[in-house]
């Protein structure tokens, strides 16, 4: 049975009965990130978050996504348009002094139990509507404590105000009302504010951006808070919505949002800010003003290294950073795809990355999924195998796989169609990792009069631009040209220049890896040759050795314990699985 820690819940060892804890699902996304909004009964092993509605239990066996579709609570809302004088004064002090704005947005007032205060409180109530129906309600106290309806759907605030020509996105309900005071009703707000600066994973909290109504909007103006958390929010939204459709507001130096700007400078300032919103940089044209925030961040924080691969030996030479692409090559049977699958499992486990895979060679797709489950669980999926994964372990791994991985297989897998589907998954699921495996299975319709070298150059440029513009990491698996064994019966170690078609594989890649095994020696030892790293802060050229487990396809650091690996491998042998501690 799984533990509380498996769900991200940290319970004090001496705890018992009913306790309140920080919620691992929503707390990292909230400004009050230390609020203990998760109610947990240690003895009954059940919990419920009073803020986001996440609930569950260690004995719950009914969480299989295949059997249960997510349902939401519809709240009851009785709108009181006759707001009391103190509430009207509260809004007026924040520049929202037109009662018609409050009435149009159906702002309410009433008592609500607030978990932060552990008692009933007077609250302002912001109804979240879609098609005129109340889908959720946000409750706000005078002391700026917030909560929403448990188990209700999270959608954009003001969704019925979306305009297909241009829509403004802000970070709070008060900011939406502030813009309406300046004449803009085409404004929506994110439901949970910006993600915490320290949150390791937050991409799954943007599911509200998957609504198809947003696909029809031609232009977005991002007017979120001007602090570090707001910058993170702006980056993720522009990535998902497409930077080509987005512009951003630059606030006055002494203001961080729309409401403060309204109070300090009045309605004309908000109008000017929208008129002067800055387009995100166009590919190929850069001025200092376009990237000044990022430049300042580099000066203050230094160059950002990539994420750990999960293997200490590999991290010395290669880490993973968004906006780049990596070539993986190697001889057939040496484990290129196996290594890449293991890397994806590590990144999903350690950094909560989501992936979209186009792998025509790994068909049927359920077989590929089974291999990922084996790598995730460290157990075999084979019937009657002595180390077979349990039914509960299989269900948990299947849910995990559904959350972090998706697959695309267009009927005609051209470069254009594959990238189109990948872009859909960036928007809908917020994927950070894209895999093309292998290159030769993509359908390449080379125009007449264009050489293979020219075609590969153009195609690789498209993939590189996709990685940079969408802030994802892209891996392409490509086979080398025909190579010949040496006198010892081994193939030489391929280089990027050996990849079939063009030297552009070496020139255009940000990173280039070769997976190689010496089958005359111990074939359980895999050599990863890092043959190119464009940016020194990401890694350096060199070779790392990993131990390979033929049952689960897992790789592990080759430490002292692995020096005793037997040279003859049997299917019933399980090598030590890698530790998450280095």
XYZ file of C-alpha atoms in Angstrom:
582
model
C 0.000 0.000 0.000
C 1.200 3.520 -0.782
C 2.251 5.917 1.976
C 1.296 9.555 2.586
C 4.705 10.546 1.223
C 3.893 8.861 -2.105
C 1.136 11.481 -2.473
C 3.493 14.312 -1.482
C 1.941 14.651 2.012
C 4.546 15.118 4.754
C 3.128 13.911 8.079
C 5.013 14.425 11.384
C 6.041 11.075 12.871
C 4.185 11.737 16.145
C 0.936 12.896 14.499
C -2.420 11.233 15.127
C -6.103 12.071 14.728
C -7.159 15.173 12.788
C -4.364 17.528 11.701
C -3.971 20.360 9.195
C -1.083 20.443 6.718
C 0.139 22.313 3.655
C -1.526 20.896 0.523
C 1.016 19.558 -2.030
C -1.517 20.078 -4.828
C -2.367 23.769 -4.481
C -0.158 25.397 -1.819
C 2.882 25.914 -4.119
C 0.560 27.861 -6.481
C -0.790 30.214 -3.820
C 0.548 33.444 -2.419
C -0.184 32.026 1.045
C 1.951 28.977 0.285
C 2.288 28.020 3.966
C -1.436 27.974 4.751
C -2.403 24.606 6.179
C -5.508 24.037 4.066
C -5.277 20.207 3.907
C -7.365 18.434 6.561
C -5.955 14.966 7.215
C -7.142 12.172 9.511
C -4.002 10.196 10.280
C -5.863 7.250 11.839
C -8.346 6.838 8.985
C -5.691 7.723 6.376
C -7.981 10.137 4.488
C -7.609 13.800 3.539
C -9.421 16.741 1.952
C -8.118 20.143 0.916
C -10.430 22.954 1.926
C -8.977 25.177 -0.791
C -8.624 23.121 -3.986
C -10.892 20.195 -3.091
C -8.225 17.489 -3.532
C -9.233 14.464 -1.513
C -8.218 10.830 -1.193
C -7.095 8.061 1.081
C -4.442 5.390 1.361
C -7.087 2.668 1.180
C -8.789 4.149 -1.883
C -8.597 1.624 -4.731
C -11.052 3.441 -6.980
C -8.758 6.043 -8.448
C -7.995 4.328 -11.767
C -8.415 6.945 -14.480
C -9.749 4.349 -16.895
C -12.708 3.523 -14.680
C -13.537 6.936 -13.232
C -14.119 10.190 -15.060
C -13.536 13.364 -13.087
C -16.711 15.118 -11.991
C -17.182 18.534 -10.439
C -19.475 20.072 -7.859
C -21.789 22.865 -9.015
C -22.109 25.453 -6.232
C -25.269 27.246 -5.216
C -25.010 31.019 -5.498
C -27.595 33.596 -4.456
C -26.346 36.947 -5.718
C -27.029 39.910 -3.437
C -26.842 43.074 -5.521
C -27.589 45.284 -2.516
C -24.053 45.219 -1.145
C -23.678 46.871 2.282
C -22.025 50.265 2.551
C -18.734 48.959 4.018
C -18.311 46.653 1.002
C -19.037 49.456 -1.464
C -16.529 51.637 0.394
C -13.965 48.807 0.236
C -14.265 48.672 -3.563
C -14.324 52.462 -3.905
C -11.035 52.768 -1.984
C -9.551 50.524 -4.680
C -10.807 52.712 -7.497
C -13.866 50.577 -8.260
C -16.562 53.095 -7.389
C -19.137 52.307 -10.084
C -21.849 50.001 -8.657
C -22.813 48.950 -12.194
C -19.466 47.185 -12.549
C -20.155 45.176 -9.395
C -23.699 44.362 -10.522
C -22.609 43.253 -14.000
C -20.082 40.869 -12.471
C -22.666 39.609 -9.938
C -20.400 40.368 -6.969
C -21.922 39.002 -3.776
C -21.450 39.205 -0.026
C -22.087 36.819 2.845
C -20.760 34.499 5.533
C -18.367 31.666 4.683
C -16.236 29.290 6.759
C -12.633 30.254 6.014
C -10.066 27.516 6.719
C -7.241 30.030 7.261
C -9.163 31.589 10.149
C -10.998 28.386 11.148
C -14.306 30.227 11.533
C -17.213 31.839 9.696
C -16.231 35.178 8.198
C -17.829 37.987 6.203
C -16.660 37.534 2.638
C -16.886 39.186 -0.749
C -17.946 36.558 -3.286
C -16.770 36.412 -6.896
C -18.830 33.971 -8.994
C -17.011 32.160 -11.822
C -19.478 31.861 -14.697
C -19.482 29.921 -17.947
C -22.473 30.302 -20.227
C -24.255 32.193 -17.455
C -23.928 29.241 -15.043
C -21.983 29.562 -11.797
C -19.163 26.998 -11.970
C -17.163 28.102 -8.928
C -17.039 30.892 -6.333
C -14.031 32.605 -4.821
C -14.473 33.954 -1.310
C -12.300 36.843 -0.130
C -12.031 38.313 3.368
C -10.961 41.835 4.244
C -7.608 40.389 5.381
C -7.067 38.926 1.855
C -7.678 35.313 2.749
C -9.131 33.299 -0.136
C -10.842 29.998 -0.739
C -12.882 28.394 -3.515
C -15.636 25.772 -3.556
C -14.357 22.294 -2.782
C -14.430 19.915 -5.772
C -15.713 22.624 -8.142
C -14.041 23.185 -11.513
C -11.271 25.772 -11.841
C -11.950 28.022 -14.836
C -10.966 31.541 -15.858
C -12.794 34.275 -13.958
C -14.882 36.264 -16.441
C -14.927 33.495 -19.030
C -18.141 34.798 -20.593
C -16.277 38.055 -21.331
C -13.703 36.465 -23.644
C -13.475 38.398 -26.908
C -12.210 36.603 -30.005
C -10.408 39.675 -31.309
C -8.520 40.572 -28.138
C -8.674 39.359 -24.536
C -6.748 40.686 -21.527
C -5.553 38.177 -18.910
C -4.884 39.374 -15.355
C -3.896 37.732 -12.087
C -6.830 38.571 -9.815
C -10.511 39.441 -9.721
C -9.829 42.984 -8.504
C -7.585 43.565 -11.525
C -10.376 42.480 -13.867
C -12.769 44.939 -12.210
C -10.100 47.655 -12.411
C -9.822 47.253 -16.177
C -13.611 47.342 -16.483
C -13.557 50.722 -14.756
C -11.329 51.869 -17.642
C -13.805 50.556 -20.204
C -12.433 47.059 -20.855
C -14.871 44.218 -20.267
C -12.898 41.709 -22.360
C -10.825 40.668 -19.345
C -10.352 37.317 -17.585
C -8.380 36.345 -14.507
C -6.529 33.126 -13.695
C -8.283 31.280 -10.846
C -5.343 30.667 -8.492
C -2.979 33.557 -9.044
C 0.648 33.003 -10.014
C 2.713 29.936 -9.079
C 5.119 30.319 -6.206
C 8.633 31.262 -7.258
C 9.946 28.222 -5.356
C 7.470 25.675 -6.736
C 9.304 22.922 -8.623
C 6.325 21.931 -10.756
C 3.323 23.996 -11.684
C 2.497 23.234 -15.313
C -0.446 20.972 -14.438
C -2.109 23.948 -12.688
C -2.800 25.578 -16.062
C -5.457 23.134 -17.232
C -7.915 26.044 -17.581
C -5.916 27.159 -20.640
C -7.014 24.013 -22.456
C -10.524 25.358 -23.049
C -11.205 25.436 -26.792
C -12.746 28.930 -26.635
C -9.209 30.305 -26.204
C -8.173 28.818 -29.552
C -10.367 31.384 -31.307
C -8.766 34.441 -29.680
C -6.492 36.291 -32.105
C -4.574 38.345 -29.537
C -3.920 38.127 -25.791
C -2.560 40.907 -23.623
C -0.938 39.496 -20.491
C -1.378 41.990 -17.658
C -0.305 39.857 -14.708
C 1.590 41.047 -11.632
C 5.006 42.556 -12.147
C 6.762 40.443 -9.488
C 8.845 37.268 -9.904
C 5.834 34.975 -9.516
C 3.912 36.991 -12.102
C 6.840 36.662 -14.495
C 6.664 32.894 -14.133
C 2.953 33.022 -14.835
C 3.524 35.216 -17.899
C 6.192 32.859 -19.249
C 4.023 29.755 -18.943
C 0.906 31.378 -20.403
C 2.748 32.854 -23.383
C 4.364 29.465 -24.003
C 1.017 27.668 -24.013
C -1.031 30.289 -25.813
C 1.725 31.020 -28.339
C 4.028 34.023 -28.133
C 2.909 35.078 -31.600
C -0.557 35.806 -30.148
C 0.631 37.501 -26.956
C 1.709 40.951 -25.797
C 2.559 42.033 -22.262
C 1.857 45.084 -20.136
C 4.772 46.898 -18.487
C 3.567 48.499 -15.246
C 4.760 51.839 -13.861
C 7.782 51.395 -11.583
C 5.745 51.987 -8.429
C 2.874 49.638 -9.369
C 2.728 45.890 -9.787
C -0.778 45.321 -11.134
C -3.877 46.867 -12.686
C -5.620 47.717 -9.420
C -2.619 49.594 -8.032
C -2.237 51.472 -11.332
C -5.918 52.484 -11.245
C -5.668 53.755 -7.670
C -2.444 55.693 -8.209
C -2.894 57.044 -11.748
C -6.550 56.616 -12.706
C -8.348 55.117 -15.694
C -6.317 56.851 -18.448
C -3.200 55.021 -17.264
C -4.819 51.606 -17.828
C -5.898 52.659 -21.305
C -2.330 53.750 -22.119
C -0.868 50.538 -20.732
C -3.051 48.420 -23.011
C -2.307 50.628 -26.037
C 1.421 50.355 -25.359
C 1.527 46.633 -24.570
C 4.749 45.112 -25.894
C 4.661 42.242 -28.340
C 6.850 39.314 -27.430
C 10.053 39.308 -29.485
C 9.667 38.233 -33.104
C 11.952 35.381 -34.060
C 15.102 36.793 -35.613
C 14.728 40.388 -34.340
C 16.068 41.329 -30.905
C 16.695 44.573 -29.109
C 17.852 44.999 -25.531
C 14.387 46.240 -24.555
C 12.873 42.979 -25.796
C 14.850 40.823 -23.378
C 15.936 43.270 -20.688
C 14.179 41.301 -17.917
C 15.946 38.102 -18.926
C 19.265 39.921 -19.273
C 18.888 41.382 -15.782
C 18.025 37.919 -14.458
C 21.220 36.485 -15.974
C 23.250 39.246 -14.334
C 21.657 38.654 -10.916
C 21.344 34.856 -10.946
C 23.919 33.661 -13.479
C 23.444 31.162 -16.286
C 20.901 28.465 -15.599
C 22.184 24.909 -15.751
C 19.952 22.187 -17.093
C 17.990 19.736 -14.966
C 19.599 16.600 -13.582
C 19.146 13.478 -15.699
C 18.819 11.348 -12.574
C 22.284 9.809 -13.070
C 25.254 11.369 -11.338
C 27.678 10.063 -13.949
C 25.699 11.624 -16.809
C 25.147 14.971 -15.072
C 28.895 15.636 -15.195
C 28.569 15.961 -18.971
C 24.917 16.479 -19.892
C 21.877 18.109 -18.314
C 18.495 18.995 -19.815
C 17.347 22.555 -20.472
C 14.263 23.836 -22.282
C 14.673 25.668 -25.568
C 17.297 23.208 -26.825
C 17.349 20.000 -28.834
C 19.446 16.862 -28.495
C 20.476 14.344 -31.137
C 20.676 10.731 -29.949
C 22.390 8.232 -32.205
C 23.962 4.782 -31.964
C 24.085 1.445 -33.710
C 20.912 -0.715 -33.874
C 20.483 -2.763 -30.704
C 22.700 -0.555 -28.553
C 19.745 0.989 -26.698
C 19.120 4.500 -28.044
C 15.347 4.393 -27.513
C 15.674 2.489 -24.246
C 18.013 5.112 -22.839
C 15.755 7.964 -23.933
C 12.701 6.301 -22.349
C 14.617 5.909 -19.081
C 15.673 9.566 -19.222
C 12.055 10.670 -19.700
C 10.941 8.561 -16.721
C 13.632 10.201 -14.566
C 12.617 13.723 -15.614
C 8.937 13.000 -14.988
C 9.710 11.494 -11.587
C 12.244 14.062 -10.376
C 11.061 17.265 -12.066
C 7.398 16.539 -12.967
C 8.026 17.095 -16.679
C 5.320 16.118 -19.156
C 6.202 14.508 -22.479
C 4.716 14.067 -25.927
C 6.202 11.256 -28.011
C 6.044 10.523 -31.727
C 7.585 7.081 -32.094
C 6.429 5.211 -35.205
C 9.059 2.558 -34.536
C 7.653 1.763 -31.074
C 4.358 0.288 -32.207
C 1.922 -0.807 -31.003
C 1.796 2.139 -28.633
C 0.559 0.017 -25.708
C 3.804 -1.970 -25.895
C 5.736 1.271 -25.587
C 3.570 2.275 -22.624
C 4.235 -1.058 -20.944
C 7.987 -0.480 -21.240
C 7.661 2.942 -19.597
C 5.655 1.400 -16.749
C 8.436 -1.154 -16.200
C 11.024 1.627 -16.011
C 8.880 3.642 -13.643
C 8.072 0.757 -11.293
C 11.290 -1.259 -11.535
C 9.144 -4.367 -12.060
C 8.344 -6.573 -15.016
C 4.894 -6.461 -16.615
C 5.295 -10.024 -17.934
C 2.773 -12.619 -16.706
C 4.221 -15.146 -14.212
C 7.507 -13.258 -13.907
C 8.792 -13.630 -10.349
C 9.360 -9.883 -10.153
C 6.070 -8.931 -11.785
C 4.442 -5.640 -10.830
C 1.440 -5.989 -8.496
C -2.058 -5.037 -9.584
C -2.072 -1.995 -7.297
C 1.383 -1.021 -8.527
C 0.229 -1.393 -12.116
C -2.808 0.853 -11.545
C -0.709 3.493 -9.817
C 1.902 3.395 -12.587
C -0.803 3.594 -15.243
C -2.256 6.720 -13.646
C 1.241 8.185 -13.409
C 1.873 7.423 -17.083
C -1.438 9.029 -18.088
C -0.504 12.202 -16.217
C 3.005 12.659 -17.599
C 2.996 11.091 -21.081
C 1.017 11.481 -24.288
C 1.630 10.063 -27.744
C 0.954 11.350 -31.252
C 0.813 9.228 -34.371
C -0.631 11.125 -37.346
C -1.815 9.086 -40.318
C 0.802 10.888 -42.408
C 3.671 11.788 -40.027
C 5.202 14.701 -41.916
C 7.346 17.285 -40.147
C 4.558 19.852 -40.410
C 1.840 17.554 -39.050
C 3.962 16.217 -36.197
C 4.835 19.752 -35.074
C 1.187 20.802 -35.316
C 0.096 18.022 -32.966
C 3.014 18.691 -30.626
C 1.948 22.344 -30.418
C -1.562 21.221 -29.400
C -0.066 19.207 -26.525
C 2.102 22.112 -25.401
C -1.055 24.205 -25.036
C -3.345 21.574 -23.562
C -0.962 19.663 -21.299
C 1.965 22.050 -20.905
C 4.471 19.433 -22.073
C 8.129 20.323 -21.639
C 9.668 17.360 -23.478
C 9.158 16.344 -27.131
C 10.521 13.120 -28.674
C 10.868 12.111 -32.337
C 11.976 8.469 -32.534
C 13.311 7.767 -35.095
C 13.941 10.367 -37.772
C 13.755 7.924 -40.702
C 10.157 6.967 -39.799
C 8.976 10.542 -40.372
C 7.592 10.979 -43.889
C 9.929 13.265 -45.794
C 8.506 14.785 -48.954
C 11.589 16.452 -50.378
C 10.620 19.131 -52.923
C 11.903 18.718 -56.456
C 15.262 20.361 -56.994
C 16.138 20.368 -53.276
C 19.074 18.208 -52.182
C 18.903 15.928 -49.157
C 21.374 18.152 -47.334
C 19.254 21.243 -47.979
C 16.077 19.453 -46.911
C 17.586 18.192 -43.643
C 18.944 21.655 -42.890
C 15.512 23.233 -43.313
C 13.699 20.510 -41.343
C 16.152 20.658 -38.428
C 15.772 24.436 -38.339
C 12.008 23.998 -37.989
C 12.468 21.601 -35.073
C 15.064 23.871 -33.436
C 12.786 26.916 -33.717
C 9.897 24.899 -32.317
C 11.981 23.978 -29.242
C 13.057 27.571 -28.683
C 9.698 29.249 -29.318
C 7.724 26.777 -27.200
C 10.371 26.435 -24.463
C 10.508 22.670 -24.671
C 13.403 20.243 -24.948
C 13.346 18.170 -28.118
C 15.101 14.837 -28.647
C 15.513 13.338 -32.118
C 16.732 9.764 -32.486
C 18.572 9.252 -35.780
C 20.407 6.175 -37.104
C 23.970 6.373 -38.433
C 24.873 5.416 -41.974
C 26.041 1.878 -42.575
C 29.136 1.163 -40.511
C 31.441 -1.844 -40.421
C 32.737 -3.909 -37.532
C 36.371 -3.743 -36.540
C 38.710 -6.724 -36.165
C 37.283 -7.436 -32.684
C 33.747 -7.672 -34.048
C 32.573 -4.370 -32.599
C 31.117 -1.409 -34.411
C 32.990 1.888 -33.960
C 31.378 4.564 -31.834
C 29.232 6.673 -34.239
C 29.538 10.437 -34.234
C 26.936 13.010 -35.335
C 28.781 13.240 -38.645
C 27.937 9.552 -39.231
C 24.184 10.148 -39.081
C 22.629 9.442 -42.417
C 22.007 12.411 -44.665
C 23.949 15.453 -43.659
C 26.636 17.050 -41.489
C 23.866 19.404 -40.318
C 23.064 16.819 -37.623
C 26.296 17.859 -35.925
C 26.113 21.539 -36.796
C 22.528 22.285 -35.785
C 22.176 20.145 -32.666
C 22.564 21.825 -29.274
C 23.672 18.519 -27.786
C 24.684 15.199 -29.347
C 24.745 11.843 -27.522
C 25.800 8.395 -28.703
C 24.679 5.228 -26.904
C 27.221 2.394 -27.291
C 27.770 -1.084 -25.850
C 30.755 -3.418 -26.148
C 29.139 -6.790 -26.760
C 32.522 -8.556 -26.490
C 32.781 -7.472 -22.880
C 29.946 -6.903 -20.407
C 26.923 -5.849 -22.451
C 25.190 -4.663 -19.295
C 27.574 -1.716 -19.175
C 26.328 1.086 -21.424
C 28.556 3.925 -22.520
C 26.981 7.314 -23.145
C 29.299 9.439 -25.277
C 28.461 13.143 -25.011
C 29.966 14.416 -28.257
C 28.607 17.952 -28.383
C 27.284 20.449 -25.843
C 26.633 23.922 -27.215
C 26.461 25.770 -23.881
C 29.113 25.156 -21.238
C 26.725 25.680 -18.330
C 24.680 22.698 -19.560
C 27.586 20.237 -19.641
C 30.762 19.198 -21.441
C 31.909 16.488 -23.803
C 32.955 13.185 -22.299
C 31.804 9.652 -21.572
C 29.615 8.257 -18.788
C 29.040 4.597 -17.936
C 25.705 3.249 -16.720
C 24.559 -0.216 -15.676
C 21.658 -1.660 -17.649
C 18.880 -3.898 -16.299
C 17.534 -6.093 -19.091
C 14.325 -6.989 -17.220
C 12.959 -3.488 -16.704
C 15.118 -1.471 -19.107
C 16.317 0.690 -16.222
C 19.753 2.277 -15.961
C 21.717 2.974 -12.796
C 24.888 4.696 -11.715
C 27.898 2.423 -11.978
C 29.044 2.677 -8.371
C 31.030 0.140 -6.390
C 27.993 -2.093 -5.918
C 27.727 -2.487 -9.661
C 31.337 -3.621 -10.119
C 30.192 -7.161 -9.348
C 27.686 -7.321 -12.221
C 27.804 -10.871 -13.680
C 28.984 -11.114 -17.275
C 26.239 -13.609 -18.140
C 22.797 -12.084 -17.841
C 19.724 -14.119 -16.926
C 16.142 -12.879 -17.171
C 15.515 -13.723 -13.500
C 18.294 -11.441 -12.278
C 17.378 -7.999 -11.033
C 20.189 -5.528 -10.715
C 20.091 -2.918 -7.945
C 17.804 -0.097 -9.060
C 19.214 3.392 -9.035
C 18.721 5.546 -6.003
C 17.243 9.008 -6.168
C 19.923 10.067 -3.696
C 23.357 10.800 -5.144
